[in-house]
PDB file of C-alpha atoms in Angstrom:
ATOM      1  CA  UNK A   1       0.000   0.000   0.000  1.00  0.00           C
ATOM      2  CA  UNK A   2       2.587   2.623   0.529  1.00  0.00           C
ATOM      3  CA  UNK A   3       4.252   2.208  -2.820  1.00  0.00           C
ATOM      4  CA  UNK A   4       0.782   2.631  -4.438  1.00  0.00           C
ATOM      5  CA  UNK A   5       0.561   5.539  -1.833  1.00  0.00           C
ATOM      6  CA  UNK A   6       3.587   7.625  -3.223  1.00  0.00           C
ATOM      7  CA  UNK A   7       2.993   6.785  -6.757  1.00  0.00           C
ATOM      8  CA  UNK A   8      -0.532   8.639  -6.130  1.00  0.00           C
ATOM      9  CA  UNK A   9       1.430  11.296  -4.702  1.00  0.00           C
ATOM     10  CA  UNK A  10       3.945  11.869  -7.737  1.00  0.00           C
ATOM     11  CA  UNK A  11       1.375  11.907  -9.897  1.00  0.00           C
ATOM     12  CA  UNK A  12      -0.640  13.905  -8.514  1.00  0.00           C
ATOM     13  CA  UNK A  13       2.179  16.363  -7.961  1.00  0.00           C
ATOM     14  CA  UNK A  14       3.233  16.440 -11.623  1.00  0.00           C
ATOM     15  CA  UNK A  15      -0.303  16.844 -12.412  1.00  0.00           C
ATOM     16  CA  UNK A  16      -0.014  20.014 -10.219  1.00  0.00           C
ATOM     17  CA  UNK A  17       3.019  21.955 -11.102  1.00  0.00           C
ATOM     18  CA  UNK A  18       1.988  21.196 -14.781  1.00  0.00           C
ATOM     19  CA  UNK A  19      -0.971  23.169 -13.712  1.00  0.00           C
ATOM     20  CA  UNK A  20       0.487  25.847 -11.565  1.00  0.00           C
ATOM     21  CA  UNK A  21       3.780  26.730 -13.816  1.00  0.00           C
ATOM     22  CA  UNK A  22       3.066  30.326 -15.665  1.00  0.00           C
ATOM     23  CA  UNK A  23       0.973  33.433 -15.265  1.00  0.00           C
ATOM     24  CA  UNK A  24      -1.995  33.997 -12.994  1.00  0.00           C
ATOM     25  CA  UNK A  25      -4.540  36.987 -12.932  1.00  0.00           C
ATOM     26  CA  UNK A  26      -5.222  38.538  -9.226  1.00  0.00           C
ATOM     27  CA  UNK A  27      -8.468  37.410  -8.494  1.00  0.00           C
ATOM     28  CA  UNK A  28      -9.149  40.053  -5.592  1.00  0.00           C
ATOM     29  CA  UNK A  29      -8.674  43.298  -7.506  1.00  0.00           C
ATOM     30  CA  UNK A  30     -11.798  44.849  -5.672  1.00  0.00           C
ATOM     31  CA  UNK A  31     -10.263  44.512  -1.741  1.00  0.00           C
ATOM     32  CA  UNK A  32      -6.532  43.907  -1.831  1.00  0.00           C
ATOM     33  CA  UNK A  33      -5.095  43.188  -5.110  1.00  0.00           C
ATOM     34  CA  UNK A  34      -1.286  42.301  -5.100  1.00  0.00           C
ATOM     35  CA  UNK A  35      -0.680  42.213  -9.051  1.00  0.00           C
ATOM     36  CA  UNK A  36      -0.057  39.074 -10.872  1.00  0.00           C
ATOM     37  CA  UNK A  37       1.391  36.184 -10.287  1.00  0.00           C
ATOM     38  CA  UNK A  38       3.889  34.560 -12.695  1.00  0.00           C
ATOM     39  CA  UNK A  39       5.240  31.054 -11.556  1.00  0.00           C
ATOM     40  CA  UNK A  40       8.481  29.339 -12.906  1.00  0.00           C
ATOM     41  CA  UNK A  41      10.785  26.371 -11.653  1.00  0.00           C
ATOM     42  CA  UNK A  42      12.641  28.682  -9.258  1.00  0.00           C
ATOM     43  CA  UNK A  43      11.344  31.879  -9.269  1.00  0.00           C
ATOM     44  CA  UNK A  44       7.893  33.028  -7.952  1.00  0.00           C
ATOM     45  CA  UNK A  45       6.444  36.561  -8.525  1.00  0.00           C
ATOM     46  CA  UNK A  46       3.410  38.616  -7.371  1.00  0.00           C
ATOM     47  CA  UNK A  47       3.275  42.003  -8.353  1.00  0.00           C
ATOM     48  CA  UNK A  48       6.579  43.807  -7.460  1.00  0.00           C
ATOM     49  CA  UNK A  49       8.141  41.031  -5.241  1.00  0.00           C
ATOM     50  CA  UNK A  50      10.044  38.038  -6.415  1.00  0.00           C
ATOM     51  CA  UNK A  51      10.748  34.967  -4.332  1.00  0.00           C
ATOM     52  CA  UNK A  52      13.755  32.715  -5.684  1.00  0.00           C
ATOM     53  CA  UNK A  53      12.283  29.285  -4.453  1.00  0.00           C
ATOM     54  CA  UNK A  54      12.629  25.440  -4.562  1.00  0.00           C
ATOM     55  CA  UNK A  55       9.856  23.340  -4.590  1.00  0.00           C
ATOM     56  CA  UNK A  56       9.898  21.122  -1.642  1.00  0.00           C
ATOM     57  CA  UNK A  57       7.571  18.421  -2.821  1.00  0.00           C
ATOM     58  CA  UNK A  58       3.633  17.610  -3.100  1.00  0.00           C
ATOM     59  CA  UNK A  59       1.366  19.553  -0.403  1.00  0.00           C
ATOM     60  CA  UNK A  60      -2.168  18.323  -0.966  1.00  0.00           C
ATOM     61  CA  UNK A  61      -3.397  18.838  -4.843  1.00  0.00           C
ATOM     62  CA  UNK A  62      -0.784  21.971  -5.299  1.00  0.00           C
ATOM     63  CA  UNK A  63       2.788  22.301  -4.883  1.00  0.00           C
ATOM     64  CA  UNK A  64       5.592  23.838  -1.189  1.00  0.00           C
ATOM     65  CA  UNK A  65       8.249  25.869  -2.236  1.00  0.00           C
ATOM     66  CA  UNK A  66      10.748  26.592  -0.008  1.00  0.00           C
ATOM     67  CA  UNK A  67      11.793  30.421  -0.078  1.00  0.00           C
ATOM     68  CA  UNK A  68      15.510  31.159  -0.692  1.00  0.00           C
ATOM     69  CA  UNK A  69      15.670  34.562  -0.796  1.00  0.00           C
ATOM     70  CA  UNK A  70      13.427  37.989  -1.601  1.00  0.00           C
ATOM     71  CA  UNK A  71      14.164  40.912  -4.682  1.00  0.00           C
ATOM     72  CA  UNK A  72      13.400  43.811  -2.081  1.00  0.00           C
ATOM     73  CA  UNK A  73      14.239  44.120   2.139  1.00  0.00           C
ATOM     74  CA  UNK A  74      11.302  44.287   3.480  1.00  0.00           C
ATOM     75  CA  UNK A  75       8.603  41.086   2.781  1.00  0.00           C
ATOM     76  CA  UNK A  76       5.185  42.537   2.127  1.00  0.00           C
ATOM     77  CA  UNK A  77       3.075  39.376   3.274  1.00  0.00           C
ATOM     78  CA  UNK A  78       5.690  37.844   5.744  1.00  0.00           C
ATOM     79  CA  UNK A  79       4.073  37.658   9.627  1.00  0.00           C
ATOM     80  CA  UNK A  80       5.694  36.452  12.524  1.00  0.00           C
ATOM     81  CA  UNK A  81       8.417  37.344  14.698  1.00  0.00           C
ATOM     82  CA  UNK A  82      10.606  37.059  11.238  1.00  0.00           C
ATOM     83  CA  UNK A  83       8.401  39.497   9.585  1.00  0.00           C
ATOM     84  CA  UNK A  84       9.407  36.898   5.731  1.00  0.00           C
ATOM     85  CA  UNK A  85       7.255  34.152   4.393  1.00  0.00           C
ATOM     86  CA  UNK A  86       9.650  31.114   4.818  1.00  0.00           C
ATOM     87  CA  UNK A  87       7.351  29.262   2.312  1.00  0.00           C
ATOM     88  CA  UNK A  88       4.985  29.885  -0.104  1.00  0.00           C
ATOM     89  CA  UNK A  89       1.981  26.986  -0.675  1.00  0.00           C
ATOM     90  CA  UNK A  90       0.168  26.967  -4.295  1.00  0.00           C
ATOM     91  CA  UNK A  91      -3.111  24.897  -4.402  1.00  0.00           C
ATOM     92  CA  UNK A  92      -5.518  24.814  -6.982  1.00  0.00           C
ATOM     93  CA  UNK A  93      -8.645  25.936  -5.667  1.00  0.00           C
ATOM     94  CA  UNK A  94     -12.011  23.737  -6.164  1.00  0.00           C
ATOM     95  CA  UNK A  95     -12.578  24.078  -9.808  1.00  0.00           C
ATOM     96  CA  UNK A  96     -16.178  25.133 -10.989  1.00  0.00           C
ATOM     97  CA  UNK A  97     -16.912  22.571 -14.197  1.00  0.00           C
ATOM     98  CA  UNK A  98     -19.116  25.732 -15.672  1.00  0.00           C
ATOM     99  CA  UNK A  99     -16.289  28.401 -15.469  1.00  0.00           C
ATOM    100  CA  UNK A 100     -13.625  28.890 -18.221  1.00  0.00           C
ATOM    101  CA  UNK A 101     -11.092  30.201 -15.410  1.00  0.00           C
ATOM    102  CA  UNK A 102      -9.192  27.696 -13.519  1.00  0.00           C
ATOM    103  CA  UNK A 103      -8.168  29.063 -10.118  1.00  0.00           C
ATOM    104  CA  UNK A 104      -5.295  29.305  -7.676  1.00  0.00           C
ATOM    105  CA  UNK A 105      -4.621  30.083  -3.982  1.00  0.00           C
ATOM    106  CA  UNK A 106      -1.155  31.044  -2.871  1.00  0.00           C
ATOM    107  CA  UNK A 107      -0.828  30.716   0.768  1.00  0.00           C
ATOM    108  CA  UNK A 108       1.919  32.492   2.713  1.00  0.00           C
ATOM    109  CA  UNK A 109       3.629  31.017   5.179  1.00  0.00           C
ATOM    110  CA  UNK A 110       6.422  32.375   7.623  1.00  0.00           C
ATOM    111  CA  UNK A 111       7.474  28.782  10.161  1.00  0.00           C
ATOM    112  CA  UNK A 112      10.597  27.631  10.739  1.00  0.00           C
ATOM    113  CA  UNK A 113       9.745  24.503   9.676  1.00  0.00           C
ATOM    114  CA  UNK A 114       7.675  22.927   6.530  1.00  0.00           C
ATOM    115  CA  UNK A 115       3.595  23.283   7.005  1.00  0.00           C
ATOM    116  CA  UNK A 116       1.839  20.062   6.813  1.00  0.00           C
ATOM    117  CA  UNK A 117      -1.791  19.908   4.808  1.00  0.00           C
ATOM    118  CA  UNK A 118      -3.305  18.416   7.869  1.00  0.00           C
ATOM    119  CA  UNK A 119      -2.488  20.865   9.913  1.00  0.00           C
ATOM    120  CA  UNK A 120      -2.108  23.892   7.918  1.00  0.00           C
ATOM    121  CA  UNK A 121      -5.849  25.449   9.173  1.00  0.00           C
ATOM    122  CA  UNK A 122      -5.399  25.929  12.433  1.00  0.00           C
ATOM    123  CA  UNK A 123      -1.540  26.440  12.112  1.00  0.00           C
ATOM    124  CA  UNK A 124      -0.436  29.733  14.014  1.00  0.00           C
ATOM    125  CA  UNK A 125       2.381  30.626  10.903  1.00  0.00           C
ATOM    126  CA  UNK A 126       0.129  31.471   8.456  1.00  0.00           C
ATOM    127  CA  UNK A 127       0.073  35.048   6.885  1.00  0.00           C
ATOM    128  CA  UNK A 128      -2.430  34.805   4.906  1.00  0.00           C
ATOM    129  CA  UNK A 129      -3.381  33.388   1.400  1.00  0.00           C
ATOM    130  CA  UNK A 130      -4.583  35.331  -2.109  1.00  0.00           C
ATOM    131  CA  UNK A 131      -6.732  34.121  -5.015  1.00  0.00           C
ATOM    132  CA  UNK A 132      -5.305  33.984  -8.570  1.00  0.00           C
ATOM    133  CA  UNK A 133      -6.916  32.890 -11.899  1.00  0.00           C
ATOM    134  CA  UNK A 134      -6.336  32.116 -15.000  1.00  0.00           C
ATOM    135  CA  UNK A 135      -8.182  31.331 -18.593  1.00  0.00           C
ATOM    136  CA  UNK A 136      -8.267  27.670 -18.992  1.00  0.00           C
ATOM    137  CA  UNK A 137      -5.610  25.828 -21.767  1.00  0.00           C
TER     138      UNK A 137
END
């Protein structure tokens, strides 16, 4: 069972960086709108910040990149006591069959240590998360 376990798991996490890679609309222009999100392998950018990252692995149907360092001092959506997101978490959000967007949540995250799905709603080191979207291919 556990082989069958993390074959799920690598498939489902090609499945979502396949999905994820590229650029996103910000999906919250009317309260706080950030800019746009552009994702690659190692860099990820929204608005006028860029994150150099490396993706840590699967984390639920999306993808946790580890953050490596920030283009500008101060980190806008960092929280904490460290005042920097530490990792970023990209999920696709529930997709509506009847839309021809397909959507994304980027959650911000500023522990010391990795986030874990099951734990990641009631989990003191988040910052916050943001809504992107994005014409479907």
């Amino acid at each position: 069972m556990p082989i069958v376990t993390l074959l799920m798991l690598g498939a489902n996490a090609a499945w979502a960086d396949e999905q994820i890679m590229g650029k996103w609309k910000d999906n919250s222009p009317q309260r706080a709108p950030i800019g746009a999100l552009e994702v690659t392998n190692d860099k990820i950018t929204l608005g006028k910040v860029t994150y150099d990252v490396a993706p840590v692995g699967p984390f639920g149907a999306g993808t946790l990149y580890a953050v490596k360092g920030l283009s500008q001092k101060a980190d806008p959506y960092g929280c904490g006591p460290s005042h920097k997101v530490t990792y970023l978490i990209l999920q696709p959000n529930t997709p509506d069959t009847s839309s021809l967007s397909t959507y994304l949540r980027v959650t911000f995250y500023s522990g010391p240590e990795a986030p874990k799905p099951e734990t990641l709603s009631n989990d003191m080191w988040v910052c916050g998360a943001h809504p992107f979207a994005r014409d479907r291919k």
